[in-house]
Short mmCIF file of C-alpha atoms in Angstrom, two decimals:
data_model
loop_
_atom_site.label_atom_id
_atom_site.label_comp_id
_atom_site.label_asym_id
_atom_site.label_seq_id
_atom_site.Cartn_x
_atom_site.Cartn_y
_atom_site.Cartn_z
CA MET A 1 2.40 -5.44 -5.60
CA ALA A 2 -1.12 -6.53 -4.72
CA ASP A 3 -3.92 -5.13 -6.83
CA THR A 4 -6.74 -6.41 -4.62
CA LEU A 5 -8.31 -3.75 -2.44
CA ASP A 6 -10.14 -4.28 0.82
CA ALA A 7 -13.42 -2.56 1.72
CA THR A 8 -11.63 0.32 3.46
CA ASP A 9 -9.40 0.98 0.45
CA LEU A 10 -12.43 0.92 -1.85
CA ALA A 11 -14.24 3.41 0.38
CA HIS A 12 -11.25 5.77 0.27
CA LEU A 13 -11.00 5.40 -3.50
CA ARG A 14 -14.71 6.18 -3.86
CA ARG A 15 -14.18 9.29 -1.72
CA ALA A 16 -11.41 10.39 -4.11
CA ILE A 17 -13.90 9.98 -6.97
CA GLU A 18 -16.44 12.08 -5.01
CA LEU A 19 -13.76 14.75 -4.58
CA SER A 20 -13.23 14.73 -8.35
CA GLN A 21 -16.91 15.55 -8.83
CA LEU A 22 -16.64 18.31 -6.22
CA ALA A 23 -13.64 19.76 -8.08
CA ARG A 24 -15.74 19.85 -11.24
CA ASP A 25 -18.65 21.41 -9.32
CA HIS A 26 -16.22 24.08 -8.06
CA GLY A 27 -15.17 24.98 -11.62
CA ASN A 28 -12.04 22.86 -11.92
CA HIS A 29 -10.87 19.77 -13.75
CA PRO A 30 -12.50 16.65 -12.23
CA PHE A 31 -9.74 15.19 -10.09
CA GLY A 32 -9.63 14.45 -6.37
CA ALA A 33 -7.23 12.81 -3.95
CA LEU A 34 -6.87 11.93 -0.31
CA LEU A 35 -4.04 10.78 1.93
CA VAL A 36 -4.57 8.22 4.67
CA THR A 37 -1.86 7.87 7.30
CA ALA A 38 -1.09 4.57 9.03
CA ASP A 39 -3.12 5.66 12.05
CA GLY A 40 -6.15 6.49 9.87
CA ARG A 41 -5.85 10.27 9.64
CA VAL A 42 -7.34 11.55 6.36
CA LEU A 43 -6.43 14.67 4.38
CA GLU A 44 -8.32 15.63 1.21
CA ALA A 45 -7.64 17.81 -1.82
CA GLU A 46 -9.24 18.75 -5.11
CA ASN A 47 -7.85 19.97 -8.39
CA THR A 48 -7.66 23.80 -8.39
CA VAL A 49 -5.95 24.47 -11.74
CA LEU A 50 -8.66 26.73 -13.14
CA THR A 51 -9.82 28.60 -10.04
CA ASP A 52 -6.26 29.22 -8.79
CA ARG A 53 -4.89 29.78 -12.31
CA ASP A 54 -2.02 27.42 -11.44
CA VAL A 55 -1.15 24.56 -13.79
CA THR A 56 0.48 22.73 -10.87
CA GLY A 57 -2.78 22.74 -8.88
CA HIS A 58 -3.49 19.07 -9.47
CA ALA A 59 -5.29 17.25 -6.66
CA GLU A 60 -2.20 15.19 -5.83
CA THR A 61 0.21 18.14 -5.72
CA ASN A 62 -2.27 20.12 -3.62
CA LEU A 63 -2.49 17.13 -1.29
CA VAL A 64 1.30 16.77 -1.05
CA ARG A 65 1.62 20.47 -0.16
CA ARG A 66 -1.03 20.06 2.53
CA ALA A 67 0.51 16.86 3.86
CA TRP A 68 3.90 18.54 4.25
CA THR A 69 2.35 21.19 6.51
CA GLU A 70 0.07 18.86 8.52
CA VAL A 71 1.75 15.43 8.71
CA ASP A 72 5.15 14.52 10.12
CA ALA A 73 7.37 13.50 7.20
CA ALA A 74 8.27 10.31 9.07
CA GLU A 75 4.62 9.19 8.71
CA LEU A 76 4.48 9.54 4.92
CA PRO A 77 6.23 6.29 3.90
CA ALA A 78 3.47 4.32 5.68
CA SER A 79 0.71 6.52 4.19
CA THR A 80 -1.44 5.85 1.13
CA LEU A 81 -2.49 8.40 -1.45
CA PHE A 82 -5.83 7.53 -3.07
CA THR A 83 -6.59 9.37 -6.27
CA SER A 84 -9.45 9.45 -8.74
CA CYS A 85 -7.08 9.15 -11.70
CA GLU A 86 -3.61 7.79 -12.31
CA PRO A 87 -1.12 10.49 -11.28
CA CYS A 88 0.68 12.34 -14.06
CA ALA A 89 4.48 12.52 -14.17
CA MET A 90 4.50 15.83 -12.23
CA CYS A 91 2.30 14.40 -9.49
CA CYS A 92 4.37 11.22 -9.34
CA GLY A 93 7.42 13.37 -8.73
CA ALA A 94 5.67 15.18 -5.89
CA VAL A 95 4.56 11.87 -4.35
CA PHE A 96 8.07 10.44 -4.67
CA TRP A 97 9.82 13.49 -3.19
CA ALA A 98 7.29 13.64 -0.35
CA GLY A 99 8.16 10.05 0.54
CA ILE A 100 4.61 8.68 0.30
CA GLY A 101 4.82 4.90 0.20
CA ARG A 102 1.70 3.81 -1.65
CA VAL A 103 -0.57 5.14 -4.40
CA VAL A 104 -3.97 3.70 -5.27
CA TYR A 105 -5.75 5.11 -8.32
CA ALA A 106 -9.08 4.67 -10.06
CA LEU A 107 -9.14 5.80 -13.70
CA SER A 108 -6.04 4.91 -15.72
CA GLY A 109 -4.08 7.55 -17.60
CA THR A 110 -4.96 5.88 -20.88
CA GLY A 111 -8.62 5.83 -19.83
CA LEU A 112 -8.43 9.56 -19.16
CA ILE A 113 -6.82 10.24 -22.54
CA ALA A 114 -9.61 8.24 -24.19
CA LEU A 115 -12.21 10.42 -22.43
CA ALA A 116 -10.47 13.78 -22.68
CA GLY A 117 -8.37 13.58 -25.79
CA PRO A 118 -5.21 15.68 -26.15
CA GLU A 119 -4.96 19.30 -25.01
CA ASP A 120 -6.24 22.00 -27.38
CA ASP A 121 -2.73 22.33 -28.79
CA GLY A 122 -2.53 18.55 -29.37
CA ALA A 123 -0.22 17.94 -26.41
CA SER A 124 -0.50 14.93 -24.14
CA LEU A 125 1.92 13.26 -21.73
CA ASP A 126 1.21 9.54 -21.64
CA LEU A 127 3.71 8.31 -19.06
CA PRO A 128 2.36 5.62 -16.72
CA SER A 129 2.91 6.17 -13.01
CA ARG A 130 4.56 2.78 -12.58
CA THR A 131 7.16 3.81 -15.17
CA VAL A 132 7.91 7.05 -13.33
CA PHE A 133 8.16 5.39 -9.92
CA ALA A 134 10.31 2.55 -11.31
CA HIS A 135 13.05 5.11 -11.94
CA GLY A 136 13.11 6.25 -8.31
CA THR A 137 15.61 5.07 -5.73
CA ARG A 138 12.98 4.22 -3.12
CA PRO A 139 9.91 2.09 -3.71
CA VAL A 140 6.40 3.46 -4.18
CA GLU A 141 3.77 0.74 -4.29
CA VAL A 142 1.18 1.36 -7.02
CA SER A 143 -2.26 -0.24 -7.25
CA GLY A 144 -4.67 0.49 -10.05
CA PRO A 145 -6.65 1.01 -12.07
CA HIS A 146 -9.73 0.29 -9.97
CA LEU A 147 -13.38 1.36 -10.33
CA GLU A 148 -12.70 2.87 -13.75
CA ASP A 149 -16.36 3.12 -14.75
CA GLU A 150 -17.19 5.02 -11.55
CA ALA A 151 -14.12 7.23 -11.88
CA ALA A 152 -14.98 8.11 -15.48
CA GLN A 153 -18.37 9.58 -14.58
CA PRO A 154 -17.17 13.04 -13.39
CA HIS A 155 -15.32 13.38 -16.72
CA VAL A 156 -18.32 12.64 -18.94
CA GLY A 157 -19.17 15.80 -20.88
CA PHE A 158 -16.39 17.82 -19.27
CA TRP A 159 -13.62 17.64 -21.84
CA ARG A 160 -15.42 17.69 -25.17
#
């Protein structure tokens, strides 16, 4: 598992961070994600939890739904999902079941918890993505955190 990113990976990760700011600008939680297929095709998604009134509307799950309608499933194992923040357990499940082979994330889950704190009811789900994927029967390569200071910016002033 290599944690060194090339210039193209960094550009995609920065685009995911831009999408997180767009999600915030559109009235949602600041998370964004994009999928890059082996041949360079790019699909993008934002978090839509608040505007769609759907707690499953995370950027990654929205992206997986879109990928399943627009990308041949046989292409997904060689595809990379870039996301502004470490995927939660729900999103990891969606990535795993979609068959996506690689995840690259910016802000760590613990970094997000430090910025956002627990939910209003005190709930939080601190389960690292590597732990979730380690329990799967097919590999998902994980790289991150990267660019945490940049990825934190859309969250500043949002949660508290």
